[in-house]
């Protein structure tokens, strides 16, 4: 069973309320705060943090958001032309994604301040993963994609006959 709680936020004071919560429900919940411009707070398992349960009931619990970094850049093709509508995504510690503009530019707020990876996908191009090291620069980055190619192969049984109705695929074992 999943339990959904209603959360209300008053942005002017950064306060929130959980309403209609039975006391036995708290032990099966986690609390965390998120905001698009920040890194998420610590996720606290209330089943193993009775002190936090008490602080929540007394309305004294504080969750702190770390500053997020705005990642700016351009997604380009092999000759340096911007790629429109490429999806640029950061998956950890919280999911952030955006689409590039007509000239390939993007802005992604709330990115981690530590090193992380960015995944980029665009129609007609091979998906790519890029390391980002924010400590090295605050300048816009350029992410170059390769044109997508096609791989064809033939599958035969032990007698050398083609196998019909085949399900197949490929996976990447190493980055």
Coordinates of C-alpha atoms in Angstrom, one line a residue:
X1 CA 0.0 0.0 0.0
X2 CA 1.1 3.5 -0.8
X3 CA 0.2 6.3 1.4
X4 CA -0.1 9.8 -0.1
X5 CA 0.1 12.8 2.1
X6 CA -1.1 16.3 1.2
X7 CA 1.6 18.9 1.4
X8 CA 1.0 22.6 1.5
X9 CA 3.7 25.2 1.1
X10 CA 3.9 28.8 2.0
X11 CA 6.8 30.1 0.0
X12 CA 7.0 33.4 2.0
X13 CA 8.2 31.6 5.2
X14 CA 9.4 28.2 3.8
X15 CA 6.9 26.4 6.0
X16 CA 4.9 23.3 5.1
X17 CA 2.2 21.2 6.7
X18 CA 1.3 17.5 6.5
X19 CA -2.4 17.2 7.1
X20 CA -4.5 14.3 8.4
X21 CA -1.6 12.1 9.4
X22 CA -2.2 9.2 11.8
X23 CA 0.7 8.7 14.2
X24 CA 1.4 5.1 13.0
X25 CA 1.7 6.4 9.5
X26 CA 4.8 8.5 10.3
X27 CA 6.9 5.4 11.1
X28 CA 6.4 4.3 7.4
X29 CA 7.3 7.6 5.8
X30 CA 10.3 9.6 4.6
X31 CA 10.5 13.4 4.6
X32 CA 12.5 15.4 2.1
X33 CA 12.2 18.9 0.7
X34 CA 12.9 19.8 -3.0
X35 CA 13.0 22.9 -5.0
X36 CA 13.9 23.4 -8.7
X37 CA 16.7 25.8 -8.0
X38 CA 18.3 23.9 -5.1
X39 CA 19.7 20.5 -4.3
X40 CA 17.2 18.3 -2.3
X41 CA 17.4 18.1 1.5
X42 CA 18.5 14.9 3.2
X43 CA 15.8 12.2 2.9
X44 CA 14.9 11.1 6.4
X45 CA 13.3 7.7 7.2
X46 CA 10.9 8.4 10.0
X47 CA 10.9 4.7 11.0
X48 CA 14.5 5.0 12.2
X49 CA 14.5 8.7 13.3
X50 CA 12.1 9.0 16.2
X51 CA 13.6 12.4 17.2
X52 CA 12.6 13.8 13.8
X53 CA 9.0 12.4 14.3
X54 CA 8.8 14.4 17.5
X55 CA 10.2 17.5 15.9
X56 CA 7.7 17.2 13.1
X57 CA 4.8 16.9 15.6
X58 CA 6.2 19.9 17.5
X59 CA 6.6 21.8 14.2
X60 CA 10.3 22.5 14.8
X61 CA 12.0 20.2 12.2
X62 CA 14.1 22.0 9.7
X63 CA 15.2 20.6 6.3
X64 CA 18.0 22.4 4.6
X65 CA 18.4 22.7 0.8
X66 CA 21.9 23.0 -0.6
X67 CA 22.5 25.6 -3.3
X68 CA 22.0 24.4 -6.8
X69 CA 24.2 25.4 -9.8
X70 CA 22.9 26.6 -13.1
X71 CA 24.4 24.6 -15.8
X72 CA 24.5 26.4 -19.2
X73 CA 25.7 25.1 -22.5
X74 CA 25.0 24.1 -26.1
X75 CA 24.4 20.7 -27.7
X76 CA 26.1 20.5 -31.1
X77 CA 26.4 18.1 -34.0
X78 CA 29.8 16.9 -35.3
X79 CA 30.3 20.1 -37.3
X80 CA 29.4 22.4 -34.4
X81 CA 25.9 23.3 -35.4
X82 CA 23.4 23.6 -32.5
X83 CA 20.9 20.7 -32.1
X84 CA 17.3 21.8 -31.4
X85 CA 15.1 19.9 -29.0
X86 CA 17.9 17.8 -27.5
X87 CA 17.0 16.5 -24.1
X88 CA 19.7 17.3 -21.5
X89 CA 19.3 15.5 -18.2
X90 CA 21.0 15.1 -14.8
X91 CA 19.7 12.1 -13.0
X92 CA 21.5 12.3 -9.6
X93 CA 21.0 13.4 -6.9
X94 CA 17.7 14.6 -8.2
X95 CA 16.3 14.4 -11.7
X96 CA 16.6 17.6 -13.8
X97 CA 16.0 17.9 -17.5
X98 CA 15.3 20.4 -20.2
X99 CA 15.1 20.7 -24.0
X100 CA 17.6 22.8 -26.0
X101 CA 16.4 25.9 -27.9
X102 CA 16.4 26.2 -31.7
X103 CA 20.1 27.0 -31.6
X104 CA 21.0 24.1 -29.2
X105 CA 21.4 26.2 -26.1
X106 CA 20.1 25.0 -22.7
X107 CA 20.0 26.2 -19.1
X108 CA 19.5 23.7 -16.3
X109 CA 19.0 25.1 -12.8
X110 CA 19.4 23.2 -9.6
X111 CA 22.3 21.0 -10.7
X112 CA 24.7 19.5 -8.2
X113 CA 27.8 21.5 -7.2
X114 CA 29.9 18.3 -7.1
X115 CA 31.0 16.3 -10.2
X116 CA 28.2 14.4 -11.9
X117 CA 27.1 13.1 -15.3
X118 CA 24.8 14.6 -17.9
X119 CA 22.8 12.4 -20.4
X120 CA 21.9 13.9 -23.8
X121 CA 19.5 12.5 -26.4
X122 CA 18.3 13.9 -29.7
X123 CA 16.5 12.6 -32.7
X124 CA 19.0 11.3 -35.3
X125 CA 21.9 11.3 -32.9
X126 CA 23.5 8.6 -30.7
X127 CA 22.7 9.1 -27.0
X128 CA 25.7 10.3 -25.0
X129 CA 26.8 10.7 -21.4
X130 CA 29.2 13.5 -20.4
X131 CA 31.1 14.2 -17.1
X132 CA 30.6 17.6 -15.6
X133 CA 33.1 19.0 -13.2
X134 CA 31.5 22.3 -11.9
X135 CA 34.6 23.2 -9.8
X136 CA 36.6 23.7 -12.9
X137 CA 34.4 26.3 -14.6
X138 CA 31.2 28.2 -14.5
X139 CA 31.4 28.9 -18.2
X140 CA 28.9 27.4 -20.6
X141 CA 29.8 23.9 -21.8
X142 CA 29.6 22.4 -25.2
X143 CA 28.3 18.9 -25.6
X144 CA 28.9 17.3 -29.0
X145 CA 26.7 14.4 -30.3
X146 CA 27.6 11.9 -33.0
X147 CA 25.1 11.0 -35.8
X148 CA 23.3 7.8 -35.0
X149 CA 24.3 4.8 -37.0
X150 CA 22.7 1.4 -37.7
X151 CA 24.1 -2.0 -36.8
X152 CA 22.9 -5.0 -38.6
X153 CA 23.6 -8.6 -37.9
X154 CA 22.3 -12.0 -38.8
X155 CA 21.3 -14.7 -36.3
X156 CA 21.6 -18.4 -37.3
X157 CA 20.8 -21.5 -35.4
X158 CA 23.3 -24.3 -34.9
X159 CA 22.4 -25.8 -38.3
X160 CA 23.2 -22.5 -40.0
X161 CA 19.5 -21.6 -40.7
X162 CA 18.1 -18.1 -40.1
X163 CA 16.2 -17.8 -36.8
X164 CA 12.8 -16.1 -37.3
X165 CA 10.7 -14.2 -34.8
X166 CA 13.9 -13.3 -33.0
X167 CA 14.0 -10.9 -30.0
X168 CA 17.3 -9.3 -29.6
X169 CA 19.1 -6.2 -28.3
X170 CA 22.3 -4.7 -27.2
X171 CA 23.5 -3.2 -23.9
X172 CA 26.4 -1.2 -22.9
X173 CA 28.5 -2.9 -20.2
X174 CA 31.1 -0.2 -19.8
X175 CA 30.9 3.6 -19.9

